[in-house]
mmCIF file of C-alpha atoms and ligand atoms in Angstrom:
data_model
loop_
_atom_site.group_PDB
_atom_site.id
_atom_site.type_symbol
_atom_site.label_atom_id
_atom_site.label_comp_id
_atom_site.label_asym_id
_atom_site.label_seq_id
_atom_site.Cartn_x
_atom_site.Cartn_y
_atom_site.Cartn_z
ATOM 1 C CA UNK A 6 144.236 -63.730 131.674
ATOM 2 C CA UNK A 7 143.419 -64.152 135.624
ATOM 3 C CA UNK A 8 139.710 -64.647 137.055
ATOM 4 C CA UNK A 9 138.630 -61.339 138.014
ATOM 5 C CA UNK A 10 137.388 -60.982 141.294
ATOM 6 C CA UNK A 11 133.970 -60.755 141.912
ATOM 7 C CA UNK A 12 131.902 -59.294 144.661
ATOM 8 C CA UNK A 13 127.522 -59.794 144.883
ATOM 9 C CA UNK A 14 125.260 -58.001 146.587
ATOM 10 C CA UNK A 15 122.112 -59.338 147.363
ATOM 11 C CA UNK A 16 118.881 -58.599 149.487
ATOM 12 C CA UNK A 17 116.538 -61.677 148.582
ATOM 13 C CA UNK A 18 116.365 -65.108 146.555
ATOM 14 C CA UNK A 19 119.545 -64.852 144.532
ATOM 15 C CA UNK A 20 118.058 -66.665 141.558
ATOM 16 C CA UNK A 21 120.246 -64.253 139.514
ATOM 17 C CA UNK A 22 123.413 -64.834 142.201
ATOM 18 C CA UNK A 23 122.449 -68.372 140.793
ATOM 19 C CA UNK A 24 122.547 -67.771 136.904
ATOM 20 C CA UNK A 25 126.004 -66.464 137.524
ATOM 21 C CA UNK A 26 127.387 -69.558 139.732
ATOM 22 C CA UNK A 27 126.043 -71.496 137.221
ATOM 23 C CA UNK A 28 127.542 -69.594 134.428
ATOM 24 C CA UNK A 29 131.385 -69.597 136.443
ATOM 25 C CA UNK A 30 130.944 -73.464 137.507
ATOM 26 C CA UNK A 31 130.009 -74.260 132.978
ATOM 27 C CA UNK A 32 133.729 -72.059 132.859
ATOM 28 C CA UNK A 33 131.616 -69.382 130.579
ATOM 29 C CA UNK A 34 133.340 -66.425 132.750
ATOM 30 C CA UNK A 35 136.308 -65.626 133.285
ATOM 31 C CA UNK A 36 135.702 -64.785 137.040
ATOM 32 C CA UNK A 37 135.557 -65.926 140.372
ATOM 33 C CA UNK A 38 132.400 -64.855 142.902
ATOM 34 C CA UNK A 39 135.186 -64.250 146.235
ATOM 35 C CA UNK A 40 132.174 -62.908 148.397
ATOM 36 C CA UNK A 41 128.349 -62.489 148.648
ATOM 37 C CA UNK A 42 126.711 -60.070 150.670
ATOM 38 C CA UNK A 43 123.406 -59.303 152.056
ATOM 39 C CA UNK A 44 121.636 -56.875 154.114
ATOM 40 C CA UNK A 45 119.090 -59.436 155.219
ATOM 41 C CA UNK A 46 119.439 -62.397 157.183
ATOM 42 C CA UNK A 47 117.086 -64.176 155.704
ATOM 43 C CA UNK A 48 118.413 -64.074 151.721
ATOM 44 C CA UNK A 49 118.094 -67.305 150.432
ATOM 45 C CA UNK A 50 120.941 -65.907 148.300
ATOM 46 C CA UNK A 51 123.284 -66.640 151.104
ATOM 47 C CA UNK A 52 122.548 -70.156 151.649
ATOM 48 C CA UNK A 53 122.960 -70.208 147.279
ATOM 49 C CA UNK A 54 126.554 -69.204 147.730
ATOM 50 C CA UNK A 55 127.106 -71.405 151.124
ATOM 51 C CA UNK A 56 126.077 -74.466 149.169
ATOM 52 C CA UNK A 57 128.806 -73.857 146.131
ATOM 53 C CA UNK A 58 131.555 -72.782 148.850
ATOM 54 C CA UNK A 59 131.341 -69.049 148.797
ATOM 55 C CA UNK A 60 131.930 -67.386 151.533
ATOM 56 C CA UNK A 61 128.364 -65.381 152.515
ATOM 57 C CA UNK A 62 128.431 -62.540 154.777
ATOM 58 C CA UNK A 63 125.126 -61.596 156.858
ATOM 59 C CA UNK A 64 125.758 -57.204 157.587
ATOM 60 C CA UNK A 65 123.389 -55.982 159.305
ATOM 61 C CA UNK A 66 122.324 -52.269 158.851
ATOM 62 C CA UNK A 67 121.004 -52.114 162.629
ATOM 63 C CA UNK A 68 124.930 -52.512 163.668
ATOM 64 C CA UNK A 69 125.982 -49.249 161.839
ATOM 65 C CA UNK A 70 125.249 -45.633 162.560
ATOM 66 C CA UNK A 71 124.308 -44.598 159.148
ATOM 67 C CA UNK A 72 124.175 -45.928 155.307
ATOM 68 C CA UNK A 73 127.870 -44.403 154.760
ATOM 69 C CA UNK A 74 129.423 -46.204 157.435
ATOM 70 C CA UNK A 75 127.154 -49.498 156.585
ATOM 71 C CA UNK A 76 128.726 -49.088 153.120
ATOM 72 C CA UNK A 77 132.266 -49.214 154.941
ATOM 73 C CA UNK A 78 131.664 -51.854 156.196
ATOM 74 C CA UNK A 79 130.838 -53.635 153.086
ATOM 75 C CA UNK A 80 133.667 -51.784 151.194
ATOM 76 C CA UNK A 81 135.745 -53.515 153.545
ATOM 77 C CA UNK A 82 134.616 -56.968 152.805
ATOM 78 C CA UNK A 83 135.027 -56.302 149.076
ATOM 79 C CA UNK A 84 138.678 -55.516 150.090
ATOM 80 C CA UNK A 85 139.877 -57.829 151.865
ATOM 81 C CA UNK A 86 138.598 -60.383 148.649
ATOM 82 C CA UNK A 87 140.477 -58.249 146.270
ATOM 83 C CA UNK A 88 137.343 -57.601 144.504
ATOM 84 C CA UNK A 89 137.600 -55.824 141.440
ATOM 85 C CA UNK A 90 133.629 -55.890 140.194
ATOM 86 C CA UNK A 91 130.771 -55.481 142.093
ATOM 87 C CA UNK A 92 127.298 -56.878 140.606
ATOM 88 C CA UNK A 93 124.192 -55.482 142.075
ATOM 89 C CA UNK A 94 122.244 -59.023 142.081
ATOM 90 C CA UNK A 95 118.515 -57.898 143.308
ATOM 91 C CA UNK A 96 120.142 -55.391 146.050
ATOM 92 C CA UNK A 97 117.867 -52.701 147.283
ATOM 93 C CA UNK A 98 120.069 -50.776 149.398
ATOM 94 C CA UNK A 99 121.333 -47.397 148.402
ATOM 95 C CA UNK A 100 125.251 -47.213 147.631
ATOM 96 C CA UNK A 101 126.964 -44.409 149.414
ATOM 97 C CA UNK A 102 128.805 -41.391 146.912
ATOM 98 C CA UNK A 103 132.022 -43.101 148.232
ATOM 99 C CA UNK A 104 131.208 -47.057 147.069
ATOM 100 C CA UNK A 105 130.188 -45.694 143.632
ATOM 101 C CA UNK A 106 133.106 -43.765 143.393
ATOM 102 C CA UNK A 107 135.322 -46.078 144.547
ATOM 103 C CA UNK A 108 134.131 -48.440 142.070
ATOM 104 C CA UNK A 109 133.229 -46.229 138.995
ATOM 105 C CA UNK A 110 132.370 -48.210 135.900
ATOM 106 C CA UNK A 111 132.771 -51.283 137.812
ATOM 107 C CA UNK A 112 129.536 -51.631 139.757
ATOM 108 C CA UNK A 113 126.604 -53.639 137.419
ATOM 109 C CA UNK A 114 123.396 -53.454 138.530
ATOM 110 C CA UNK A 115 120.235 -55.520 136.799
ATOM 111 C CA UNK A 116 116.826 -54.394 136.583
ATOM 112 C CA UNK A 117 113.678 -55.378 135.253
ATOM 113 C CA UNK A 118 112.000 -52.946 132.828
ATOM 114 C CA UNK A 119 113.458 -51.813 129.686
ATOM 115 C CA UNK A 120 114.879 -47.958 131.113
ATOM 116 C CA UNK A 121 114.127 -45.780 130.826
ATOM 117 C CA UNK A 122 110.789 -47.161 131.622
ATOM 118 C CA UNK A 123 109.262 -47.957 135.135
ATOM 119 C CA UNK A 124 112.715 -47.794 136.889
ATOM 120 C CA UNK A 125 114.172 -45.082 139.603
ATOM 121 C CA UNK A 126 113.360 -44.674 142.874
ATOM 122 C CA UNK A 127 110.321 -46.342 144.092
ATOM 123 C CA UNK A 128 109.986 -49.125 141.209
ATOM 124 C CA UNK A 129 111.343 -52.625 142.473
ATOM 125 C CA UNK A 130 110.297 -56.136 142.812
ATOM 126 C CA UNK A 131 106.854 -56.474 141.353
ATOM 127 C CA UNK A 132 105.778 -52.942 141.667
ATOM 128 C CA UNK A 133 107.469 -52.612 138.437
ATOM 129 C CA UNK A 134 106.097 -54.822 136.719
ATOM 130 C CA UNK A 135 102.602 -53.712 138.056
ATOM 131 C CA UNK A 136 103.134 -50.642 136.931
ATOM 132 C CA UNK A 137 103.985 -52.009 132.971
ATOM 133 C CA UNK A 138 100.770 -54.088 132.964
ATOM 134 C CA UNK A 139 99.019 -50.940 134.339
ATOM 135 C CA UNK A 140 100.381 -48.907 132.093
ATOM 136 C CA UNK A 141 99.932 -51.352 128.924
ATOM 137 C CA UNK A 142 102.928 -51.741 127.147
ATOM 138 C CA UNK A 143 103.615 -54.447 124.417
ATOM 139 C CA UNK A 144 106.897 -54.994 125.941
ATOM 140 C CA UNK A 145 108.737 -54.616 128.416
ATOM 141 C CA UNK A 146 112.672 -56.540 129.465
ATOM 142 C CA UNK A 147 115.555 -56.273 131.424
ATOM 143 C CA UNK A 148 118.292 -54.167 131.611
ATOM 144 C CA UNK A 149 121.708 -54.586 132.652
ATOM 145 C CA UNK A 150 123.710 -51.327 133.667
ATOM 146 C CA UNK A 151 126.454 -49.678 135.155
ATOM 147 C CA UNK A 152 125.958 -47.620 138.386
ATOM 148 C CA UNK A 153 126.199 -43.814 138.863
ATOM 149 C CA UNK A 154 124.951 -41.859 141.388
ATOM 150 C CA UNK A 155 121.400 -41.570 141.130
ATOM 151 C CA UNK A 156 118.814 -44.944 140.763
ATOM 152 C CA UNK A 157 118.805 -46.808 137.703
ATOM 153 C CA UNK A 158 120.439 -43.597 135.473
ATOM 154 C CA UNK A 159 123.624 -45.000 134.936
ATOM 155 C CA UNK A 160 125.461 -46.260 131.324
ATOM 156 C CA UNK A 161 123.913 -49.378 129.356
ATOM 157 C CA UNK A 162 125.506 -52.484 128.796
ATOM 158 C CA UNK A 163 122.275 -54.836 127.559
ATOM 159 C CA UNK A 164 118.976 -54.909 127.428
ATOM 160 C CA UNK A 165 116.355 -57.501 126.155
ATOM 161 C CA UNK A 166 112.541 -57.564 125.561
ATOM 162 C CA UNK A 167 109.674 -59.716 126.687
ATOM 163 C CA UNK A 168 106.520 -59.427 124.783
ATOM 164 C CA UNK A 169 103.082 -58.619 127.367
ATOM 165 C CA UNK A 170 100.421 -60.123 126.398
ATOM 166 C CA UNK A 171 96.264 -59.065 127.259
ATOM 167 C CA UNK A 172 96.393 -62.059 129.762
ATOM 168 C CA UNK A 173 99.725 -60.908 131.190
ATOM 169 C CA UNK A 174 99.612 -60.579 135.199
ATOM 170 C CA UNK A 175 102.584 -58.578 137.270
ATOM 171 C CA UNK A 176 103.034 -62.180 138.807
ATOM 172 C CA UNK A 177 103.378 -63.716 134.869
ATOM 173 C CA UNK A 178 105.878 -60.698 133.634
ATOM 174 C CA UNK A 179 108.127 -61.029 136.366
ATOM 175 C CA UNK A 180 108.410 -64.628 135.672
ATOM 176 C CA UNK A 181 109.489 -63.801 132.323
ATOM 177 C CA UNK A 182 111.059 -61.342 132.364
ATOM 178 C CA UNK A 183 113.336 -63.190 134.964
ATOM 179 C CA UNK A 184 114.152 -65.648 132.165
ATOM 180 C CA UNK A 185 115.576 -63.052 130.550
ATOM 181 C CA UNK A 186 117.899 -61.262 133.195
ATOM 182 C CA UNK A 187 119.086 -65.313 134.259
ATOM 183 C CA UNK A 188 121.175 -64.600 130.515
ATOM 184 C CA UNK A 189 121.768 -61.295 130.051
ATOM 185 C CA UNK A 190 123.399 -60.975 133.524
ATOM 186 C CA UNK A 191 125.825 -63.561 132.862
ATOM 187 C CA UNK A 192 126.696 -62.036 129.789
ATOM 188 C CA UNK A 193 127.400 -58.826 130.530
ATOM 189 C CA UNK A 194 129.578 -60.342 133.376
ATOM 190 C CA UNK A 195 131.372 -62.384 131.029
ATOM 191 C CA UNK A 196 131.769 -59.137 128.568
ATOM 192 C CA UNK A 197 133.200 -57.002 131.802
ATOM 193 C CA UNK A 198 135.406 -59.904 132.608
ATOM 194 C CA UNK A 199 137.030 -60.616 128.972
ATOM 195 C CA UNK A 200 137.475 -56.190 128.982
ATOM 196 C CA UNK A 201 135.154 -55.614 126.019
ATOM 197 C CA UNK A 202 133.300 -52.882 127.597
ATOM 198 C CA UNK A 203 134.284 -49.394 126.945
ATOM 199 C CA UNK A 204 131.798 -46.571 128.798
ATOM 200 C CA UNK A 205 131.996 -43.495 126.495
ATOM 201 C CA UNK A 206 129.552 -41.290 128.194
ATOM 202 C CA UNK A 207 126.371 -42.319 128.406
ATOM 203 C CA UNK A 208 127.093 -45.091 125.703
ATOM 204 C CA UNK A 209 128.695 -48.562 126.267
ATOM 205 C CA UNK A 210 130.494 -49.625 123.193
ATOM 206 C CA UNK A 211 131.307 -53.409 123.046
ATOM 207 C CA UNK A 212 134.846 -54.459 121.672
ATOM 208 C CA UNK A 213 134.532 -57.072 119.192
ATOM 209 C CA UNK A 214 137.184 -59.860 118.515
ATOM 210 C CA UNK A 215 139.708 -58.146 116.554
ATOM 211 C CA UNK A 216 139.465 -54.740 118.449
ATOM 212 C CA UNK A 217 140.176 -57.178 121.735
ATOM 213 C CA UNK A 218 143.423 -59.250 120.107
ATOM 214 C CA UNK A 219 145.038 -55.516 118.750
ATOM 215 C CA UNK A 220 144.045 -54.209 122.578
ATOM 216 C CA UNK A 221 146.015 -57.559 124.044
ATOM 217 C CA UNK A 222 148.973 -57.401 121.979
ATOM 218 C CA UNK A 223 149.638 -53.508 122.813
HETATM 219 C C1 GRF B 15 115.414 -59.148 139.974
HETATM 220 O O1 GRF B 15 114.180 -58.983 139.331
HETATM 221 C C2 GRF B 15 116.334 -58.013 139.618
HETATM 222 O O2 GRF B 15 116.123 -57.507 138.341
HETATM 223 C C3 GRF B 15 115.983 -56.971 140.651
HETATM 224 O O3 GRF B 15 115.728 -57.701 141.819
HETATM 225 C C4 GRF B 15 115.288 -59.020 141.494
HETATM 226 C C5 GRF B 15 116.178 -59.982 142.210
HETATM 227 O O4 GRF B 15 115.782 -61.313 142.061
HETATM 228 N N1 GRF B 15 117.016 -55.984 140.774
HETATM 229 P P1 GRF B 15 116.703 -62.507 142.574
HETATM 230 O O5 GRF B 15 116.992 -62.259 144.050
HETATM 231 O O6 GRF B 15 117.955 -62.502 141.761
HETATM 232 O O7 GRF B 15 115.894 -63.742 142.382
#
């Protein structure tokens, strides 16, 4: 089977940009990263993907008259790299109706709370975890999704838990929590990228094994 093409979006550190470079260089995915994007200069992200020769675009929202022709822009980038999956790595600009159409079942985006807890619009970076400790939960995770059109609604490919403990700061559970979404992001790449995942509605159903060999010899 060829390496899929894929396509990142970033907006900041790219520590889970990272987790998948490092799961593509160990040869765990079937998949190439052909471009990484960001809507700020300043993503360390960027200089990630510079350093293990991906090419790193810089677009600039500033330099486009609204978010559907930024998203054009971007669209076109994805393009022109053939890119066949799109993974929402820590982006927090909003896709246009076109981009998520356009890409249907083949945009992942990773977020982390367990949802439908403390997620939608309004809840990223550490507010969400301030709002778990606030809250008190016993756990709380990550979750790894596909986009639709609203925030943090669409299909579910994996989640995980962290436990939150008394002493438990926002600071501590995003820390751990970030453990968590450094493997399940890779996975669910690697899942998208072998073609075991089959949205049926709301539900993601994973193909196992023998399901997979029938599917390739049909
Ligand atoms: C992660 O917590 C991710 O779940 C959220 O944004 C953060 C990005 O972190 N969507 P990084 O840039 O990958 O380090």
């Amino acid at each position: 089977m060829p390496q899929l093409k894929i396509g990142v979006l970033i907006s900041g550190s790219g520590t889970n940009l990272q987790s998948l470079i490092d799961s593509m260089e160990a040869g765990c995915i079937n998949g190439s990263i052909e471009a990484v994007i960001s809507d700020k200069s300043s993503a360390y992200g960027l200089e990630r993907a510079r350093q293990h020769n991906i090419d790193a675009f810089f677009l600039n929202h500033k330099d486009y008259e609204n978010n559907e022709s930024y998203n054009e822009a971007v669209i076109k980038v994805l393009e022109s790299r053939g890119v066949e999956l799109v993974v929402l790595a820590g982006y927090l600009k909003i896709l246009s109706r076109r981009f998520i159409e356009k890409y249907r079942n083949r945009i992942i985006n990773i977020h982390p709370s367990l949802i439908p807890s403390f997620c939608g619009k309004g809840y990223y970076g550490l507010k969400v975890h301030e709002a778990a400790v606030q809250y008190g939960v016993r756990v709380s995770g990550a979750t790894v999704h596909f986009v639709d059109e609203e925030a943090d609604t669409g299909p579910i490919i994996l989640q995980e838990t962290v436990e939150v403990n008394f002493e438990d700061t926002a600071e501590s559970l995003q820390q751990k929590i970030l453990k968590v979404e450094h493997r399940i992001l890779p996975q669910a790449v690697k899942l998208f990228c072998e073609g075991r995942l089959e949205v049926q509605g709301r539900r993601v159903r994973i193909i196992n094994n023998e399901e997979l060999r029938i599917k390739s010899e049909n």
